[in-house]
Short mmCIF file of C-alpha atoms in Angstrom, two decimals:
data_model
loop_
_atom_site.label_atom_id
_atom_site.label_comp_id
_atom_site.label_asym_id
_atom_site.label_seq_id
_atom_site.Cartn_x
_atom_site.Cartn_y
_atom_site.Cartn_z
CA UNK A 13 49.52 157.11 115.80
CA UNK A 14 52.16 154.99 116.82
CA UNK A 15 54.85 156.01 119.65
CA UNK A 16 58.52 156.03 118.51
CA UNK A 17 58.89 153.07 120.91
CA UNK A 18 57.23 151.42 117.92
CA UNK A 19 58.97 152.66 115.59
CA UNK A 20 62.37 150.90 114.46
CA UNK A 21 63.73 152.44 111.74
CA UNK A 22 62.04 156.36 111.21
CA UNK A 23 63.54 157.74 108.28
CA UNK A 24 62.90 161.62 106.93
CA UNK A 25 63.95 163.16 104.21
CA UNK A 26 66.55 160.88 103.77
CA UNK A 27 69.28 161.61 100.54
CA UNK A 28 72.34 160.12 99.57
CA UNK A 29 74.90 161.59 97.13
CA UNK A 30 77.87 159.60 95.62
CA UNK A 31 80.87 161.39 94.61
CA UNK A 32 82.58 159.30 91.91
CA UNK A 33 82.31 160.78 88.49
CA UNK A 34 84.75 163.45 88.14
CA UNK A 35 83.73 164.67 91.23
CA UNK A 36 80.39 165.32 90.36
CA UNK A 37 77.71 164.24 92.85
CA UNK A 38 75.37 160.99 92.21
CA UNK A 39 72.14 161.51 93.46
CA UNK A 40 71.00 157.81 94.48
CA UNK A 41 68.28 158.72 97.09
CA UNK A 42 66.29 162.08 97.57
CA UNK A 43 63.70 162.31 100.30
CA UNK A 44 63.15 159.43 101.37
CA UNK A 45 60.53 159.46 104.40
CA UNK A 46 58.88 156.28 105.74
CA UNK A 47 58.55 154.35 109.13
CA UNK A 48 59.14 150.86 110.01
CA UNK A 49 56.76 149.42 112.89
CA UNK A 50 58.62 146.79 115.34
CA UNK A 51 58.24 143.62 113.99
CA UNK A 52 56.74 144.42 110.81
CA UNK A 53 57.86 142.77 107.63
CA UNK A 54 57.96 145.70 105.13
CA UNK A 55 59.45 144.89 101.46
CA UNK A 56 60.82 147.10 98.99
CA UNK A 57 60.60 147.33 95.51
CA UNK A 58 61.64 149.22 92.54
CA UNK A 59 63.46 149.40 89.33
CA UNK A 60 66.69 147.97 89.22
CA UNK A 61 69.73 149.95 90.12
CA UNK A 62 66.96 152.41 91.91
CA UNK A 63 69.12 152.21 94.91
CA UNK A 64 67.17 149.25 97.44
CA UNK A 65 70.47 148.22 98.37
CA UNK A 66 71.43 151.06 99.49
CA UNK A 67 69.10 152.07 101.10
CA UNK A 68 69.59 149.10 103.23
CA UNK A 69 72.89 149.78 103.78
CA UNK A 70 72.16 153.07 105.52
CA UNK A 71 69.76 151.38 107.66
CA UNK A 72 72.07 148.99 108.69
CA UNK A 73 75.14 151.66 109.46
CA UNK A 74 77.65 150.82 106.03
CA UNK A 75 76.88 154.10 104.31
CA UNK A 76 76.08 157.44 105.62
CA UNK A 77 73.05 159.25 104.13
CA UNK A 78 74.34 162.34 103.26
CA UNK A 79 70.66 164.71 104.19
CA UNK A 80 67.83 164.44 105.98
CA UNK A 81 67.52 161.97 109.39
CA UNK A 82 67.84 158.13 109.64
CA UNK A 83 67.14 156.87 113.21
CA UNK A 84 67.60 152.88 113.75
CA UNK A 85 65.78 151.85 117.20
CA UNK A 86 65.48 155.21 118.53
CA UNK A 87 69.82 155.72 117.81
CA UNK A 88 71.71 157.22 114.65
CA UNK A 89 72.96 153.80 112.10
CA UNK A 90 76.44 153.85 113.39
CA UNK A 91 75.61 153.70 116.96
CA UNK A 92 72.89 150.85 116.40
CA UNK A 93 75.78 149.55 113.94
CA UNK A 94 78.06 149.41 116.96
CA UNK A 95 75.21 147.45 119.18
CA UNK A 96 74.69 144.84 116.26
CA UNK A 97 70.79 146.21 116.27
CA UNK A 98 70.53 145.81 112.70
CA UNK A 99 72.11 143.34 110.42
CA UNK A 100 72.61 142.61 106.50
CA UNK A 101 71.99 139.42 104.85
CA UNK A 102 73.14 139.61 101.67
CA UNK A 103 71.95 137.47 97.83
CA UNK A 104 75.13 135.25 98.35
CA UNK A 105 75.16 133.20 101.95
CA UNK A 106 78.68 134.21 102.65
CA UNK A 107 79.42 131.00 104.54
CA UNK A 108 83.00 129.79 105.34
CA UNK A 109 83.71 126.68 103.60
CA UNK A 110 86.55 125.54 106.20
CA UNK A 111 83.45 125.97 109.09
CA UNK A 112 80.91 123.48 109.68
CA UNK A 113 77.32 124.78 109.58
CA UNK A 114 77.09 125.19 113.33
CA UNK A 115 80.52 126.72 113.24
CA UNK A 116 79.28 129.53 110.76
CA UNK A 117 75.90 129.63 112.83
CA UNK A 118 78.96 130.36 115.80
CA UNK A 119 80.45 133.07 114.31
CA UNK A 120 79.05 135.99 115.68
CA UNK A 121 79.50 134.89 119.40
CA UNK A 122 83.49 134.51 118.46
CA UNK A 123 83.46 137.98 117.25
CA UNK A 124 82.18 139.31 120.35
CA UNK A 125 78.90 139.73 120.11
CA UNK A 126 77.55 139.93 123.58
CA UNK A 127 73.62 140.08 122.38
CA UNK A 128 74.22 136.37 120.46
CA UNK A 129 71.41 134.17 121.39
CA UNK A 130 71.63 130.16 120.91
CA UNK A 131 73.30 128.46 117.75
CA UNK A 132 71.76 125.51 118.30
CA UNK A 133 68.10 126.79 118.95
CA UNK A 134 68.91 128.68 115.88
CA UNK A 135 69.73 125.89 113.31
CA UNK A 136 67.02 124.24 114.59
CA UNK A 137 64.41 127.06 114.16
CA UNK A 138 65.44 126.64 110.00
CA UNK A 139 65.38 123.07 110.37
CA UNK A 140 69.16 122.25 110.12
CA UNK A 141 70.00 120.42 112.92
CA UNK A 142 70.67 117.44 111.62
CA UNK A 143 73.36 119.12 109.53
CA UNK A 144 74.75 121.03 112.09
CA UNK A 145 78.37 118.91 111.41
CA UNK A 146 78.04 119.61 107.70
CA UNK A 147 80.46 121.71 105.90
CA UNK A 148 79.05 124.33 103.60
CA UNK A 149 80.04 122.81 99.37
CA UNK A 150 77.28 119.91 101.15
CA UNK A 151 74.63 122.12 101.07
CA UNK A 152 71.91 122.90 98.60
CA UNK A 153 71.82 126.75 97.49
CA UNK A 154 68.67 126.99 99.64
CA UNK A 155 70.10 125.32 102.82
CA UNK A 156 72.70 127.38 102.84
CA UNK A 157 70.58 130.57 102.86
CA UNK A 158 68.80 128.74 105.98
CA UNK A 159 72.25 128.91 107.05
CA UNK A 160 72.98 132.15 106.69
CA UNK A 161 69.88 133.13 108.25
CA UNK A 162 70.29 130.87 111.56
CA UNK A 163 73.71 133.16 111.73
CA UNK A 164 71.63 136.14 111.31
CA UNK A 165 69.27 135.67 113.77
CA UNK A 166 71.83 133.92 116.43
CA UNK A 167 73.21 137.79 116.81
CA UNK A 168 69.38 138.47 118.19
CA UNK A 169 69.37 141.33 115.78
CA UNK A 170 66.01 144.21 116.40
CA UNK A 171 66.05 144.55 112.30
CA UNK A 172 67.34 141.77 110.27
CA UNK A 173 67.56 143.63 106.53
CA UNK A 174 67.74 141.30 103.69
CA UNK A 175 68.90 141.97 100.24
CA UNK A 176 67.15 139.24 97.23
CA UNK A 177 68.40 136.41 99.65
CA UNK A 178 66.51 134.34 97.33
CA UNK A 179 67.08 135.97 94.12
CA UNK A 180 69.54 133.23 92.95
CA UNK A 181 66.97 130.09 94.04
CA UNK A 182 64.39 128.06 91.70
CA UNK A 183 60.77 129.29 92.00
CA UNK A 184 60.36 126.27 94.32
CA UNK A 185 62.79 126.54 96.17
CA UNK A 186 62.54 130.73 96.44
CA UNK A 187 58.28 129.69 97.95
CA UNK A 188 59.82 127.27 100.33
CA UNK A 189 62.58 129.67 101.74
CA UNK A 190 59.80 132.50 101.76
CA UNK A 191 57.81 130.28 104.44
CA UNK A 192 60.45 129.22 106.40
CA UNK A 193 61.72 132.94 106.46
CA UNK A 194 57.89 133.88 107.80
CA UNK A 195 57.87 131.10 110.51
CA UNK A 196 61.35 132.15 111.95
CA UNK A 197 59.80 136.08 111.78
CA UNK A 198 56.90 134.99 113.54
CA UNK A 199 59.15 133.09 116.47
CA UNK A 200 61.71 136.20 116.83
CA UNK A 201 59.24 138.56 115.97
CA UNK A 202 62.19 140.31 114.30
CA UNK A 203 61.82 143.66 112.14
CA UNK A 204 62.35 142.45 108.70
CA UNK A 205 63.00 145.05 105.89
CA UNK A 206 63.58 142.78 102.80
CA UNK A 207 64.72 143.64 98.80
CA UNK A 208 63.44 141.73 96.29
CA UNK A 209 62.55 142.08 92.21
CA UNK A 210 60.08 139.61 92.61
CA UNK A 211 56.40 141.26 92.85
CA UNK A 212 54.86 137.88 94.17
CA UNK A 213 57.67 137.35 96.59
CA UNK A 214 57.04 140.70 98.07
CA UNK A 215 53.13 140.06 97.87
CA UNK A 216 53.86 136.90 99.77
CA UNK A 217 55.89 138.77 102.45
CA UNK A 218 55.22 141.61 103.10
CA UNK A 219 52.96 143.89 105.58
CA UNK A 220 53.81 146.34 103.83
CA UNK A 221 55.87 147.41 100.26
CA UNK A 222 57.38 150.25 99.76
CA UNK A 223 57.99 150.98 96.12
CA UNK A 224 60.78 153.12 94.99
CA UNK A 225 61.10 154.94 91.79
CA UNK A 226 63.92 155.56 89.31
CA UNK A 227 67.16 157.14 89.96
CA UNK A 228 67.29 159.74 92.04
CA UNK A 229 65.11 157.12 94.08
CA UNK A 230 61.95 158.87 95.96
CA UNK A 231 58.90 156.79 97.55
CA UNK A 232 56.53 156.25 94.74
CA UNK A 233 53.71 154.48 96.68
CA UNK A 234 53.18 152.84 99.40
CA UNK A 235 50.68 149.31 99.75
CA UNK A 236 49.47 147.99 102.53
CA UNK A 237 49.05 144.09 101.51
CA UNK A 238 45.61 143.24 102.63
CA UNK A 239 45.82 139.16 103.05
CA UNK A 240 45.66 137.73 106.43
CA UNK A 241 48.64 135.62 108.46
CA UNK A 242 49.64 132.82 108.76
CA UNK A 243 50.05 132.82 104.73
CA UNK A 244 50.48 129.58 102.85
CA UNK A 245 50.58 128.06 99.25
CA UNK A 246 47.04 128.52 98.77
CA UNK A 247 47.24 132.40 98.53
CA UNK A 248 49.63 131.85 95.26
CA UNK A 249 46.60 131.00 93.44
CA UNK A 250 43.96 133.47 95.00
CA UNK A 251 42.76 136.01 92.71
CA UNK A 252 43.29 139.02 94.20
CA UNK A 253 46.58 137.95 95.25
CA UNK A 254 47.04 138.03 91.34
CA UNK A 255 45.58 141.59 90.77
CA UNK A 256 47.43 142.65 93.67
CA UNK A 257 50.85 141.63 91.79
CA UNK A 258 49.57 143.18 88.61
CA UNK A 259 48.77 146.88 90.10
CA UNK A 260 52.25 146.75 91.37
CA UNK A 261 53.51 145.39 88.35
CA UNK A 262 52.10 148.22 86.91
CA UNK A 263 53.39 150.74 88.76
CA UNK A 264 57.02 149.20 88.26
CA UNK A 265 56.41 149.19 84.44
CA UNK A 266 55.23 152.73 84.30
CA UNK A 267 57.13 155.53 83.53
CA UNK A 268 57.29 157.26 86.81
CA UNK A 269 58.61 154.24 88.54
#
C-alpha cells in the first residue's frame, strides 16, 4: 500500500451537481473514488460529455465538487489552486499572439508565480529554442501545443492535467506530440492526469486509464496498461497493443459505459 506521501490527487466519493435547469440539480459525477500515484501518467476515458473535463477541473481547483473528498498533494483544490500545484492545459494552446514564444513561456513568472522554474530550459526541453523569438500565427498547430506545454511546466507544477491537448492535431502529428509529451514527463517526473477520446492515445500514455461511464459519470473500470517504458513507434503495431485498444473500445461501446 502506498503512503499518502505518494499519493497526489486521492479522491473519494467524489460528486458534482450542476444547478442550471430550472433549478433542478445536474448530476455530472457520483462517487467517484480513485488515487493518483506521484508521477504517474494516468489517462481518462469515457463517453463524450461523461464529464472528463470536469473532473479535471475539480482537480485542478475551478469547480467545487459538491460531495464526497478531493485532496490535491495532501491539501483541499483551492488551497493547492492557490500554490499553483496543479495546472490545466487545455485542447486550444491559449497563446498570446502579441508575445513571442519565450514571452508566453514567461508568463507565469510575470504573474507571480514564485515556484516558476526556467523558460529557457523549458523551451528547450520541447525542442523550441530556436523559436524562442517567434510569435505565435508562425507556429504549426503542434508547436504551439509544445508551447503551451513549456508554459505549463515553467510554473514547476506537482500535477500538470491535460484536457485532448492533441485532439485538434493530424494522427502524425497527435504520435509525435504524444512522445515528446512522455520525454518531458520522464525529465520533470510530473503527475500527469490527461483526457483524451482517443483509445490508442491513452494506450500509448498511460500507466494507468481510468474509464468513466455515462452521465451521472461513476468509475467503470480501471486498466493497468501492461507495456514497458520507454515506449516508441514500434508498440503502435504490436498486437496486444491492438487487443488492448479493442477491450477498451469495447467497454466504451457498451451499454454501461
Amino acid at each position: 500500500m502506498e503512503s499518502r506521501t505518494d499519493i497526489t490527487v486521492s479522491a473519494r466519493n467524489v460528486g458534482l451537481d450542476y444547478n442550471r435547469i430550472h433549478q433542478q440539480a445536474i448530476t455530472v459525477l457520483r462517487n467517484i473514488t480513485f488515487d493518483v500515484k506521484r508521477a504517474e501518467f494516468v489517462v481518462i476515458l469515457g463517453p463524450s460529455g461523461c464529464g472528463k473535463t470536469t473532473l479535471l477541473k475539480t482537480i485542478c481547483g475551478l469547480i467545487s465538487v459538491t460531495e464526497g473528498e478531493l485532496i490535491v498533494d495532501g491539501e483541499p483544490p483551492d488551497i493547492a489552486k492557490s500554490r499553483h500545484k496543479a495546472v490545466m492545459s487545455f485542447q486550444d494552446a491559449c497563446l498570446l499572439r502579441w508575445r513571442t514564444v519565450l514571452e508566453n513561456v514567461r508568463l507565469p513568472e510575470e504573474l507571480g508565480d514564485q515556484r516558476t522554474g526556467n523558460a529557457a530550459a523549458m523551451l528547450e526541453l520541447v525542442g523550441l529554442s530556436a523559436f524562442a523569438n517567434a510569435y505565435p500565427d508562425e507556429l504549426s498547430g503542434g508547436m504551439k501545443q509544445r508551447v503551451a506545454l513549456a508554459r505549463a511546466l515553467n510554473c514547476q507544477p506537482t500535477i500538470l492535467a491535460m484536457d485532448e491537448p492533441f485532439g485538434q492535431l493530424d494522427e502524425p502529428g497527435r504520435a509525435t506530440l504524444n512522445d515528446e509529451l512522455l520525454r518531458a514527463w520522464k525529465n520533470t517526473q510530473v503527475t500527469v492526469v490527461f483526457v483524451t477520446h482517443s483509445v490508442p492515445e491513452a494506450v500509448y500514455l498511460a500507466d494507468r486509464i481510468i474509464v468513466l461511464t455515462q452521465r451521472p459519470s461513476t468509475i467503470g473500470r480501471v486498466i493497468d496498461v501492461p507495456f514497458a517504458r520507454p515506449r516508441n513507434a514500434f508498440l503502435r503495431s504490436d498486437p496486444q497493443f491492438f487487443a488492448l485498444c479493442n477491450t477498451i473500445s469495447a467497454i466504451l461501446s457498451s451499454p454501461a459505459a
